Amino acid sequence: MSVSSSGACRGRSRGRGRGSIAVVPVVLSALVVMATGCQRSEPGADPDERHTASAEPGGPGMLLGAGDLGSNWHEDDVRAGLPPWPWEQNDCPDYQSSDYAAKSHRLAASERYYRPSDGSSLAHHVVETYEPGWAERNVDDVRRVLQRCASYLVQGARVSFEVVDPRYLGDAGILIRGRIERAGRPNTVTYVVMLRRGETVSTVRVPELGSQAALDSIAAKAVARLG
């Protein structure tokens, strides 16, 4: 889940082997969109991305429902077509999209946005299925993005992120906190959990909920959706 934040609101891990669940941090340029109150538009897919029909695993059935987030959330429709790779960081000076090969080996993906009743920050869930062997390589790509773009400036704000729990949910994975710091405005905080089982990758991004228990519950439901 993620978007490039270039311009004025331009629209929009190491695995343990097959059959295991791993979680890695997701890069958070999407926070810029949330901080500025802008919603992404639908960009064209990269030419190296393969558009194939979404099917289980990786289909809409693996996405969280609004009720999984809480009673005050409402879900958007599942978005058609292969979404952008969640880790694109086109505003990061050290990021080159062509350095990351895994995204061109996705077979299917589904994504959904969730809106709270009070109109505050959105949540997002994306589930992707990769060609054999490529989900783990995707995790490696994400780690390299994090190394190169751990903290950077964009639109007058500093985007950064940190590992909150390297053994989240009993070593099921890693919980990451992303932050946008902008002078004269409150910080924007988002939590991200990314899970991998076999060739399926599930990434959930939620705004700060004010309760660790609420965050843990959402993450556990995302794990369960992987089967």
PDB file of C-alpha atoms in Angstrom, residues 121-210:
ATOM      1  CA  SER A 121      -7.065   8.730   7.890  1.00  0.00           C
ATOM      2  CA  LEU A 122      -7.728   5.729   5.679  1.00  0.00           C
ATOM      3  CA  ALA A 123      -6.581   2.152   6.207  1.00  0.00           C
ATOM      4  CA  HIS A 124      -5.411  -0.094   3.380  1.00  0.00           C
ATOM      5  CA  HIS A 125      -4.923  -3.825   2.736  1.00  0.00           C
ATOM      6  CA  VAL A 126      -3.288  -5.455  -0.272  1.00  0.00           C
ATOM      7  CA  VAL A 127      -2.740  -9.169  -0.929  1.00  0.00           C
ATOM      8  CA  GLU A 128      -0.334 -10.232  -3.700  1.00  0.00           C
ATOM      9  CA  THR A 129       0.554 -13.603  -5.199  1.00  0.00           C
ATOM     10  CA  TYR A 130       3.955 -14.124  -6.809  1.00  0.00           C
ATOM     11  CA  GLU A 131       5.454 -16.613  -9.203  1.00  0.00           C
ATOM     12  CA  PRO A 132       7.220 -19.519  -7.456  1.00  0.00           C
ATOM     13  CA  GLY A 133      10.207 -18.265  -5.488  1.00  0.00           C
ATOM     14  CA  TRP A 134       9.484 -14.597  -6.010  1.00  0.00           C
ATOM     15  CA  ALA A 135       7.566 -13.762  -2.814  1.00  0.00           C
ATOM     16  CA  GLU A 136      10.735 -14.283  -0.798  1.00  0.00           C
ATOM     17  CA  ARG A 137      12.704 -12.212  -3.290  1.00  0.00           C
ATOM     18  CA  ASN A 138      10.067  -9.524  -2.870  1.00  0.00           C
ATOM     19  CA  VAL A 139      10.866  -9.508   0.834  1.00  0.00           C
ATOM     20  CA  ASP A 140      14.536  -8.966  -0.014  1.00  0.00           C
ATOM     21  CA  ASP A 141      13.570  -6.092  -2.308  1.00  0.00           C
ATOM     22  CA  VAL A 142      11.573  -4.467   0.468  1.00  0.00           C
ATOM     23  CA  ARG A 143      14.512  -4.699   2.843  1.00  0.00           C
ATOM     24  CA  ARG A 144      16.745  -2.974   0.293  1.00  0.00           C
ATOM     25  CA  VAL A 145      14.192  -0.205  -0.164  1.00  0.00           C
ATOM     26  CA  LEU A 146      14.180   0.313   3.591  1.00  0.00           C
ATOM     27  CA  GLN A 147      17.938   0.534   3.751  1.00  0.00           C
ATOM     28  CA  ARG A 148      18.086   3.129   1.003  1.00  0.00           C
ATOM     29  CA  CYS A 149      15.050   5.155   2.026  1.00  0.00           C
ATOM     30  CA  ALA A 150      14.932   4.874   5.815  1.00  0.00           C
ATOM     31  CA  SER A 151      14.369   8.627   6.151  1.00  0.00           C
ATOM     32  CA  TYR A 152      13.937  11.303   3.511  1.00  0.00           C
ATOM     33  CA  LEU A 153      12.354  14.681   2.841  1.00  0.00           C
ATOM     34  CA  VAL A 154       9.368  15.195   0.551  1.00  0.00           C
ATOM     35  CA  GLN A 155       6.949  18.121   0.199  1.00  0.00           C
ATOM     36  CA  GLY A 156       8.544  19.830   3.188  1.00  0.00           C
ATOM     37  CA  ALA A 157       8.037  16.820   5.454  1.00  0.00           C
ATOM     38  CA  ARG A 158      10.372  14.136   6.759  1.00  0.00           C
ATOM     39  CA  VAL A 159       9.192  10.573   6.179  1.00  0.00           C
ATOM     40  CA  SER A 160      10.726   7.990   8.507  1.00  0.00           C
ATOM     41  CA  PHE A 161       9.933   4.605   9.999  1.00  0.00           C
ATOM     42  CA  GLU A 162      11.175   2.332  12.754  1.00  0.00           C
ATOM     43  CA  VAL A 163      10.809  -1.256  13.929  1.00  0.00           C
ATOM     44  CA  VAL A 164       8.451  -1.288  16.895  1.00  0.00           C
ATOM     45  CA  ASP A 165       8.549  -5.033  17.529  1.00  0.00           C
ATOM     46  CA  PRO A 166      10.938  -7.359  15.664  1.00  0.00           C
ATOM     47  CA  ARG A 167       9.076 -10.421  17.013  1.00  0.00           C
ATOM     48  CA  TYR A 168       5.536  -9.223  16.620  1.00  0.00           C
ATOM     49  CA  LEU A 169       2.684 -11.564  17.539  1.00  0.00           C
ATOM     50  CA  GLY A 170       4.965 -14.171  19.042  1.00  0.00           C
ATOM     51  CA  ASP A 171       7.604 -13.986  16.325  1.00  0.00           C
ATOM     52  CA  ALA A 172       5.012 -14.009  13.548  1.00  0.00           C
ATOM     53  CA  GLY A 173       6.750 -10.988  12.135  1.00  0.00           C
ATOM     54  CA  ILE A 174       7.691  -7.350  12.507  1.00  0.00           C
ATOM     55  CA  LEU A 175       5.578  -4.329  13.319  1.00  0.00           C
ATOM     56  CA  ILE A 176       6.692  -0.999  11.841  1.00  0.00           C
ATOM     57  CA  ARG A 177       5.731   2.548  12.750  1.00  0.00           C
ATOM     58  CA  GLY A 178       5.882   5.170  10.033  1.00  0.00           C
ATOM     59  CA  ARG A 179       5.946   8.856  10.784  1.00  0.00           C
ATOM     60  CA  ILE A 180       5.659  12.131   8.908  1.00  0.00           C
ATOM     61  CA  GLU A 181       7.042  15.183  10.648  1.00  0.00           C
ATOM     62  CA  ARG A 182       6.063  18.570   9.260  1.00  0.00           C
ATOM     63  CA  ALA A 183       6.810  21.925  10.874  1.00  0.00           C
ATOM     64  CA  GLY A 184       3.762  23.510  12.460  1.00  0.00           C
ATOM     65  CA  ARG A 185       1.584  20.418  12.112  1.00  0.00           C
ATOM     66  CA  PRO A 186       1.039  17.329  14.272  1.00  0.00           C
ATOM     67  CA  ASN A 187       2.979  14.246  13.286  1.00  0.00           C
ATOM     68  CA  THR A 188       1.164  11.669  11.167  1.00  0.00           C
ATOM     69  CA  VAL A 189       1.691   8.106  12.401  1.00  0.00           C
ATOM     70  CA  THR A 190       0.828   4.896  10.587  1.00  0.00           C
ATOM     71  CA  TYR A 191       1.426   1.266  11.545  1.00  0.00           C
ATOM     72  CA  VAL A 192       2.207  -1.360   8.927  1.00  0.00           C
ATOM     73  CA  VAL A 193       2.333  -5.149   9.128  1.00  0.00           C
ATOM     74  CA  MET A 194       3.417  -7.245   6.147  1.00  0.00           C
ATOM     75  CA  LEU A 195       3.061 -11.035   6.163  1.00  0.00           C
ATOM     76  CA  ARG A 196       4.171 -13.745   3.769  1.00  0.00           C
ATOM     77  CA  ARG A 197       2.938 -17.303   3.485  1.00  0.00           C
ATOM     78  CA  GLY A 198       4.383 -19.280   0.605  1.00  0.00           C
ATOM     79  CA  GLU A 199       4.011 -17.095  -2.472  1.00  0.00           C
ATOM     80  CA  THR A 200       1.324 -14.855  -0.950  1.00  0.00           C
ATOM     81  CA  VAL A 201       2.161 -11.496   0.623  1.00  0.00           C
ATOM     82  CA  SER A 202      -0.345  -9.605   2.785  1.00  0.00           C
ATOM     83  CA  THR A 203       0.251  -5.999   3.851  1.00  0.00           C
ATOM     84  CA  VAL A 204      -2.013  -4.026   6.184  1.00  0.00           C
ATOM     85  CA  ARG A 205      -1.588  -0.303   6.846  1.00  0.00           C
ATOM     86  CA  VAL A 206      -3.645   1.418   9.548  1.00  0.00           C
ATOM     87  CA  PRO A 207      -3.500   4.852  11.171  1.00  0.00           C
ATOM     88  CA  GLU A 208      -2.615   5.169  14.832  1.00  0.00           C
ATOM     89  CA  LEU A 209      -5.513   3.556  16.686  1.00  0.00           C
ATOM     90  CA  GLY A 210      -4.658   4.550  20.240  1.00  0.00           C
TER      91      GLY A 210
END
